[in-house]
XYZ file of C-alpha atoms in Angstrom:
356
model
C -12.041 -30.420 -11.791
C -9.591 -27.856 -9.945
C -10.916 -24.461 -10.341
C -8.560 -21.494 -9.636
C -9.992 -17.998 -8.907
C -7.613 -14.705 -9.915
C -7.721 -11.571 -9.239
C -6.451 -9.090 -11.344
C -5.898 -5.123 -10.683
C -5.177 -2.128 -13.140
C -2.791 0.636 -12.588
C -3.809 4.208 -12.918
C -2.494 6.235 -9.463
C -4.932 8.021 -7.038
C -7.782 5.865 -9.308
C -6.865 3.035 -7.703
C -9.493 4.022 -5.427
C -12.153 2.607 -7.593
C -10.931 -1.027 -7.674
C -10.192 -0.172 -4.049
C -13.853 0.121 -3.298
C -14.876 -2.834 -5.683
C -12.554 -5.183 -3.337
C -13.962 -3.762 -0.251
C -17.528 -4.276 -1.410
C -16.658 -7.790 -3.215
C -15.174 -8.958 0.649
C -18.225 -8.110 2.284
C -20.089 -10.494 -0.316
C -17.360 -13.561 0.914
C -18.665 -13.159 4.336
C -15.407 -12.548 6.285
C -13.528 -14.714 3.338
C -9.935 -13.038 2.774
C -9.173 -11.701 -0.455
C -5.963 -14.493 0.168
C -8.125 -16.775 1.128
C -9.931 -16.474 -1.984
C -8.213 -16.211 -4.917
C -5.224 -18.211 -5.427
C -3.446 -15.287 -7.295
C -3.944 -11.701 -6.909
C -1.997 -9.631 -9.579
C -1.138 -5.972 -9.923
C 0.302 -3.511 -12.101
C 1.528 -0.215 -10.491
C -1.544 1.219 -8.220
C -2.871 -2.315 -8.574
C 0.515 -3.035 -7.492
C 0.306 -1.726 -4.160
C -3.228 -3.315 -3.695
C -1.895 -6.805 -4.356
C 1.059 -6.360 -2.123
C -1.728 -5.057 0.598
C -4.079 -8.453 0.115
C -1.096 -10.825 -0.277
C 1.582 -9.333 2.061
C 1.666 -11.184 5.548
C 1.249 -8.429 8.647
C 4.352 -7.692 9.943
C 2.630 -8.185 13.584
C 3.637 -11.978 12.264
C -0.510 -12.339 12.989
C -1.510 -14.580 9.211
C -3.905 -11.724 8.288
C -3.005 -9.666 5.014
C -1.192 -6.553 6.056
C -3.863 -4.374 4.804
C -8.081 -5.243 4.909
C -9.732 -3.866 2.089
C -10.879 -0.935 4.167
C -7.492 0.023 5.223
C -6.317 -0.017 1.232
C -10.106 2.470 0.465
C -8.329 4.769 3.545
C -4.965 4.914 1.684
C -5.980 6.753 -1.476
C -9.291 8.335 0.056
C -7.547 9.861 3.333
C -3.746 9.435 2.586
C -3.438 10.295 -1.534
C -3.051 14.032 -0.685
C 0.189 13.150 0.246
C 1.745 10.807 -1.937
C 0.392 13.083 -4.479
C 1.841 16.730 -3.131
C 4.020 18.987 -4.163
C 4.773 22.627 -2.652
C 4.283 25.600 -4.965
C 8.241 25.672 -4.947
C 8.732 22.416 -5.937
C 6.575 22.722 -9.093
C 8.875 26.010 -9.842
C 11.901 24.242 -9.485
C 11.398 21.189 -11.229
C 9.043 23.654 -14.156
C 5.637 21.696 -13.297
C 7.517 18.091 -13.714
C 9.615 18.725 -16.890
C 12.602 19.397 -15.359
C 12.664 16.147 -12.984
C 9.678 13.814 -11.362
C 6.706 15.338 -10.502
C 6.709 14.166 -6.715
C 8.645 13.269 -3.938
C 8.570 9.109 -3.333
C 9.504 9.661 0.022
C 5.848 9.716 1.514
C 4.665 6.568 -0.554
C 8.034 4.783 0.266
C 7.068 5.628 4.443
C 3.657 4.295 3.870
C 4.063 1.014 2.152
C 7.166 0.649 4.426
C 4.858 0.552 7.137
C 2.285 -1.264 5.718
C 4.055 -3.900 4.697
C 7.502 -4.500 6.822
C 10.235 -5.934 5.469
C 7.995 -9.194 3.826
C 9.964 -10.727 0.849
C 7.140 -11.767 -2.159
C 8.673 -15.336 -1.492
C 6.134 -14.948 1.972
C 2.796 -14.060 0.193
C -0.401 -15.859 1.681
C -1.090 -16.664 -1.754
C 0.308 -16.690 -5.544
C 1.129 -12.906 -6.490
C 2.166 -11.076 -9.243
C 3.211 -7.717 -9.474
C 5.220 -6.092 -12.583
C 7.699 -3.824 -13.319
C 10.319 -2.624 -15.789
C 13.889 -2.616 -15.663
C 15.253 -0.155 -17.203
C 18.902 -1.477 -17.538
C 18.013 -5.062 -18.683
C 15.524 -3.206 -21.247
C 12.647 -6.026 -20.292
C 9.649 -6.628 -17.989
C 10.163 -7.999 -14.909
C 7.544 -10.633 -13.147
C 8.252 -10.206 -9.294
C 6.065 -13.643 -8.484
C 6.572 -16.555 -5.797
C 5.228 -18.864 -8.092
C 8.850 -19.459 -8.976
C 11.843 -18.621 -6.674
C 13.892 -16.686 -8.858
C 11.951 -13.419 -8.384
C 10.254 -14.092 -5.285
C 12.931 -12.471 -3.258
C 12.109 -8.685 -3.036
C 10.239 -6.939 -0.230
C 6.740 -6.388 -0.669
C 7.533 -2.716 0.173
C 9.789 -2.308 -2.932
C 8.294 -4.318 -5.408
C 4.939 -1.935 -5.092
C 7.122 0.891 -4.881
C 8.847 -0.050 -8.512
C 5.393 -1.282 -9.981
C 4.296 2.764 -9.430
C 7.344 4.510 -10.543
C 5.522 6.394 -13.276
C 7.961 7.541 -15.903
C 7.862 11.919 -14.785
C 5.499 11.731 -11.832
C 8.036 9.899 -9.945
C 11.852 8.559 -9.887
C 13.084 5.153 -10.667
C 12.867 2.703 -7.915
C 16.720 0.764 -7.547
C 15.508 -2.081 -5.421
C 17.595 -5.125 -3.913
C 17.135 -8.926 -4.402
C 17.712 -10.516 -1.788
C 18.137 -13.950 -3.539
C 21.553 -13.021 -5.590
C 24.218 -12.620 -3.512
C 25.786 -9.386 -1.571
C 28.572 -8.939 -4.761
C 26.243 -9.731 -7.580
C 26.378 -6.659 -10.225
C 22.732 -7.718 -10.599
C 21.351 -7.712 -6.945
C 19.888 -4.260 -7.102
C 17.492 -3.486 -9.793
C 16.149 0.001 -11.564
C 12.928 -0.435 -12.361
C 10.002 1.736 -13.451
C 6.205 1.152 -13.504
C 4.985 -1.909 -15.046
C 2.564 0.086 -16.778
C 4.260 0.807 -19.685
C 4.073 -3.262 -20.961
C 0.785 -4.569 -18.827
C -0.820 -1.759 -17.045
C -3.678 -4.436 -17.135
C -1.765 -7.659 -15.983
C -4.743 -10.272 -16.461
C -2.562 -11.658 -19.321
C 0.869 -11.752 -17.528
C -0.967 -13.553 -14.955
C -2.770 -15.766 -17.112
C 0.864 -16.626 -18.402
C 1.764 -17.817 -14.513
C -1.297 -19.823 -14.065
C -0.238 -21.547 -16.931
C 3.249 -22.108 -16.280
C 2.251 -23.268 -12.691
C 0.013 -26.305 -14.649
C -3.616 -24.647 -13.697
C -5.036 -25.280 -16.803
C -4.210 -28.602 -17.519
C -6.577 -31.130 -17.825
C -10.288 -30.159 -16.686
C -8.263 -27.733 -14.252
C -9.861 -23.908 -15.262
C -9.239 -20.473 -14.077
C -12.023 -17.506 -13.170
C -10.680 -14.233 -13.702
C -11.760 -11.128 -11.725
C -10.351 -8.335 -13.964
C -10.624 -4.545 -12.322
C -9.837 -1.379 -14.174
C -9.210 2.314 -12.486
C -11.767 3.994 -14.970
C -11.116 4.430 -18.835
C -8.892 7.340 -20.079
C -11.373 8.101 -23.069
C -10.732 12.261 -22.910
C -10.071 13.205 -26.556
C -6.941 14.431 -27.727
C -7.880 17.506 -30.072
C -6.061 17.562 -33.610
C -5.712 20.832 -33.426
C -3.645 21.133 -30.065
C -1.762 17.497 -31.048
C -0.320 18.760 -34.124
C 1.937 21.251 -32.626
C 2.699 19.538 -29.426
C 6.457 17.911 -30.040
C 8.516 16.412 -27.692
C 7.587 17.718 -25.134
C 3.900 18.477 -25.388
C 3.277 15.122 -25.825
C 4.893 14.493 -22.109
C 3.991 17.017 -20.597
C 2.243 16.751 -17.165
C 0.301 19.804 -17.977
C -1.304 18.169 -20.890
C -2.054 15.406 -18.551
C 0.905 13.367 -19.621
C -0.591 12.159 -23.412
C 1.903 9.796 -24.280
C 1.802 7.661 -21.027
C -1.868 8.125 -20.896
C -2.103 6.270 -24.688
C 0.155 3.935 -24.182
C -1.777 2.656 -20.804
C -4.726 3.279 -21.638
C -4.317 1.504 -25.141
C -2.367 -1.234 -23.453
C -5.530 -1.789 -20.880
C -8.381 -1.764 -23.698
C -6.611 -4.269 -25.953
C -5.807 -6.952 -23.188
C -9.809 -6.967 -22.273
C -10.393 -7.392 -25.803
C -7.895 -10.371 -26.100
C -9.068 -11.705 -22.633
C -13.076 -11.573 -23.217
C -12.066 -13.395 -26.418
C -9.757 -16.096 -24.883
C -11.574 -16.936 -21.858
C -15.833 -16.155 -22.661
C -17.874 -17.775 -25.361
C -18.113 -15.981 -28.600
C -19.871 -13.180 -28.943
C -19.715 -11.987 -25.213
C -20.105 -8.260 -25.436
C -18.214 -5.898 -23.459
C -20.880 -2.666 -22.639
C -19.043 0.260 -21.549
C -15.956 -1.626 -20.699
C -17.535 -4.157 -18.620
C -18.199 -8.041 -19.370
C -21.985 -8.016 -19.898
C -23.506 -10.233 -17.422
C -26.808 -11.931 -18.584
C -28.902 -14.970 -17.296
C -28.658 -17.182 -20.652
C -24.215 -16.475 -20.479
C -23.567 -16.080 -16.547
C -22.722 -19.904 -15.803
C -20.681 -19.685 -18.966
C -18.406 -16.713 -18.352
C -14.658 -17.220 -17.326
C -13.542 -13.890 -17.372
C -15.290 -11.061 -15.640
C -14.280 -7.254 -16.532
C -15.405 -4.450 -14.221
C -14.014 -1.075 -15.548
C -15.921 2.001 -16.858
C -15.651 5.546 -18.424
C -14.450 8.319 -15.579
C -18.105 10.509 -15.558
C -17.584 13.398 -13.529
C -14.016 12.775 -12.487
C -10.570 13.624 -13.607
C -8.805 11.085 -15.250
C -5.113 12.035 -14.513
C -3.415 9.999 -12.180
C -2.216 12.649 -9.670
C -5.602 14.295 -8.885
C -6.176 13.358 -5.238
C -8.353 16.048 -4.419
C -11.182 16.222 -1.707
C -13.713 17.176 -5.504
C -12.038 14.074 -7.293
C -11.733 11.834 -4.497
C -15.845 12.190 -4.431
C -16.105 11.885 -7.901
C -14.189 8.363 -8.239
C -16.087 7.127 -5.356
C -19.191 7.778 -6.861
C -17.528 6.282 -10.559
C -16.875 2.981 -7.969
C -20.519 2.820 -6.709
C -21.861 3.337 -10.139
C -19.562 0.644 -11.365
C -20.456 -1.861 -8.470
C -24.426 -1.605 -9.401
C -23.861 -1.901 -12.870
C -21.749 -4.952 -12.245
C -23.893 -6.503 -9.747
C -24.499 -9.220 -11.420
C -20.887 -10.302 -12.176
C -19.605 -9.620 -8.357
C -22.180 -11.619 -7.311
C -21.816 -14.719 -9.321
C -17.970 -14.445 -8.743
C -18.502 -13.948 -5.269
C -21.266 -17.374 -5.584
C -18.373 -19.608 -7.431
C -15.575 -18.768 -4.252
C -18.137 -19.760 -1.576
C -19.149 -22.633 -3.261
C -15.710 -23.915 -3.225
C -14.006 -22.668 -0.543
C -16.564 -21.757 1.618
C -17.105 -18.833 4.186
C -14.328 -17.538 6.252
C -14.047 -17.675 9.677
């Protein structure tokens, strides 16, 4: 029996940190093990986006390592997030606090996944990887994947930079596939985050391990599902009611509508994927697969995710106070979840063995 380990990362902005700090604690468990070496898909929806490109992408030294160890990906939102998400007093006056155009400037995240990341089509990956989108002129999801050529053919650097185009906090993303010719009307491609269909992608990749024949036969998949902390802040009636058009968008309300639609997007595909993949019954305790000693060898699908105590659940608050308070969410969420990044961690040794 083949067994096929994925990865699977949330989006949710400057909380990317937290699954951030799960990978960088789950690699030190694989004793020197790459996160490519590892799992034989890694897929990512917006900030999970950019962390899939990160543990997938080939340096562009040309050395065979990721582009980005798990350490370097904890320094990108910890140290760099300030400015991805900044905006000058000015700004927010001229654009009325995000209402009259995107929230930030793209320019800073573009220069730092450029850099990570070189010019690396998806097609290169060193292994399976899935990160989503959607196009706004097609009006459909888009899979960019090199488990099939067709969309394997856009840089690493773009791809993550569409996955995170969050509808007001920033613009579009018109990125170029390389695989259609120079004059095809279709070579370029306006996409926004893939966070408005899967902004948890453990089904979409599910879908690819499928179509790629890993669970045929006695083949079977273990899935490593992160989450960037549960949007659970009530919306008060009261305040609701009278909101409109544009309360209900509005970044000063914390963005409502996008936050529902993510958030109920995320807590419905852990629902469908405990029940798919886990033995009946298998509770889910504070958005977490419970890990016990009578279901651990059973379990096929392992959820780490938990509510945001202490920290700020928007997606734009990178600072220094929130920064602390999502690392300390990530700890938390790593002891509670011991058990489950341990046994996961167990199951890759035991079949492909420590790294170098």
């Amino acid at each position: 029996m083949t067994v096929r380990f994925i990865l699977s990362i949330d989006g949710g902005g400057i909380r990317g940190l937290i699954p951030a700090l799960v990978v960088a604690d789950l690699a030190k468990r694989l004793k020197a093990l790459p996160m490519h070496k590892a799992f034989d898909l890694i897929a990512g929806t917006s900030t999970g986006g950019i962390i899939a490109a990160g543990l997938t992408c080939p340096h562009p030294s040309g050395s065979g390592n990721a582009a980005c160890a798990p350490g370097d990906i904890v320094d990108l939102y910890a140290k760099q997030g300030k400015d991805i998400f900044g905006s000058t007093l000015l700004s927010k006056i001229i654009n009325v606090g995000g209402l009259a155009e995107e929230r930030y400037d793209a320019t800073p995240l573009e220069t730092k996944l450029q850099a990570q990341l070189g010019i690396n089509e998806i097609a290169a990956g060193l292994t399976k990887v899935l990160i989503t989108a959607y196009d706004i002129k097609a009006r459909q999801a888009l899979i960019m994947s090199n488990s099939d050529d067709e969309n394997s053919h856009f840089r690493y650097w773009q791809a993550a930079r569409a996955s995170s185009a969050a509808p007001s906090y920033f613009e579009p993303a018109l990125i170029e596939n390389f695989g259609k010719p120079a004059n095809d009307p279709d070579r370029f491609v306006p996409l926004v985050d893939g966070g408005v269909f899967a902004n948890d992608p453990v089904l979409p990749a599910y879908v690819e391990a499928s179509k790629m024949g890993w669970l045929k036969g006695r083949d079977s998949v273990v899935i490593l599902s992160l989450g960037t902390g549960q949007q659970n802040r009530p919306i008060p009636y009261q305040q609701a009611k009278n909101w409109g058009a544009l309360g209900w968008i509005n970044p000063s309300n914390g963005t409502p509508l996008i936050s529902i639609l993510m958030q109920g997007q995320v807590s419905t595909s852990a629902y469908e994927a405990n029940s798919l993949f886990n033995p009946a019954k298998t509770k889910m305790v504070d958005g977490s697969t419970q890990v016990t000693p009578a279901n651990v060898d059973k379990l096929a699908y392992f959820r780490i995710d938990g509510a945001l105590i202490g920290a700020n659940d928007e997606m734009d608050d990178a600072s220094d106070g929130n920064i602390t308070a999502l690392t300390n969410v990530a700890n938390q969420l790593i002891a509670r979840n011991d058990a489950a990044l341990a046994e996961v961690a167990k199951r890759i040794l035991a079949i492909k063995g420590a790294g170098p």
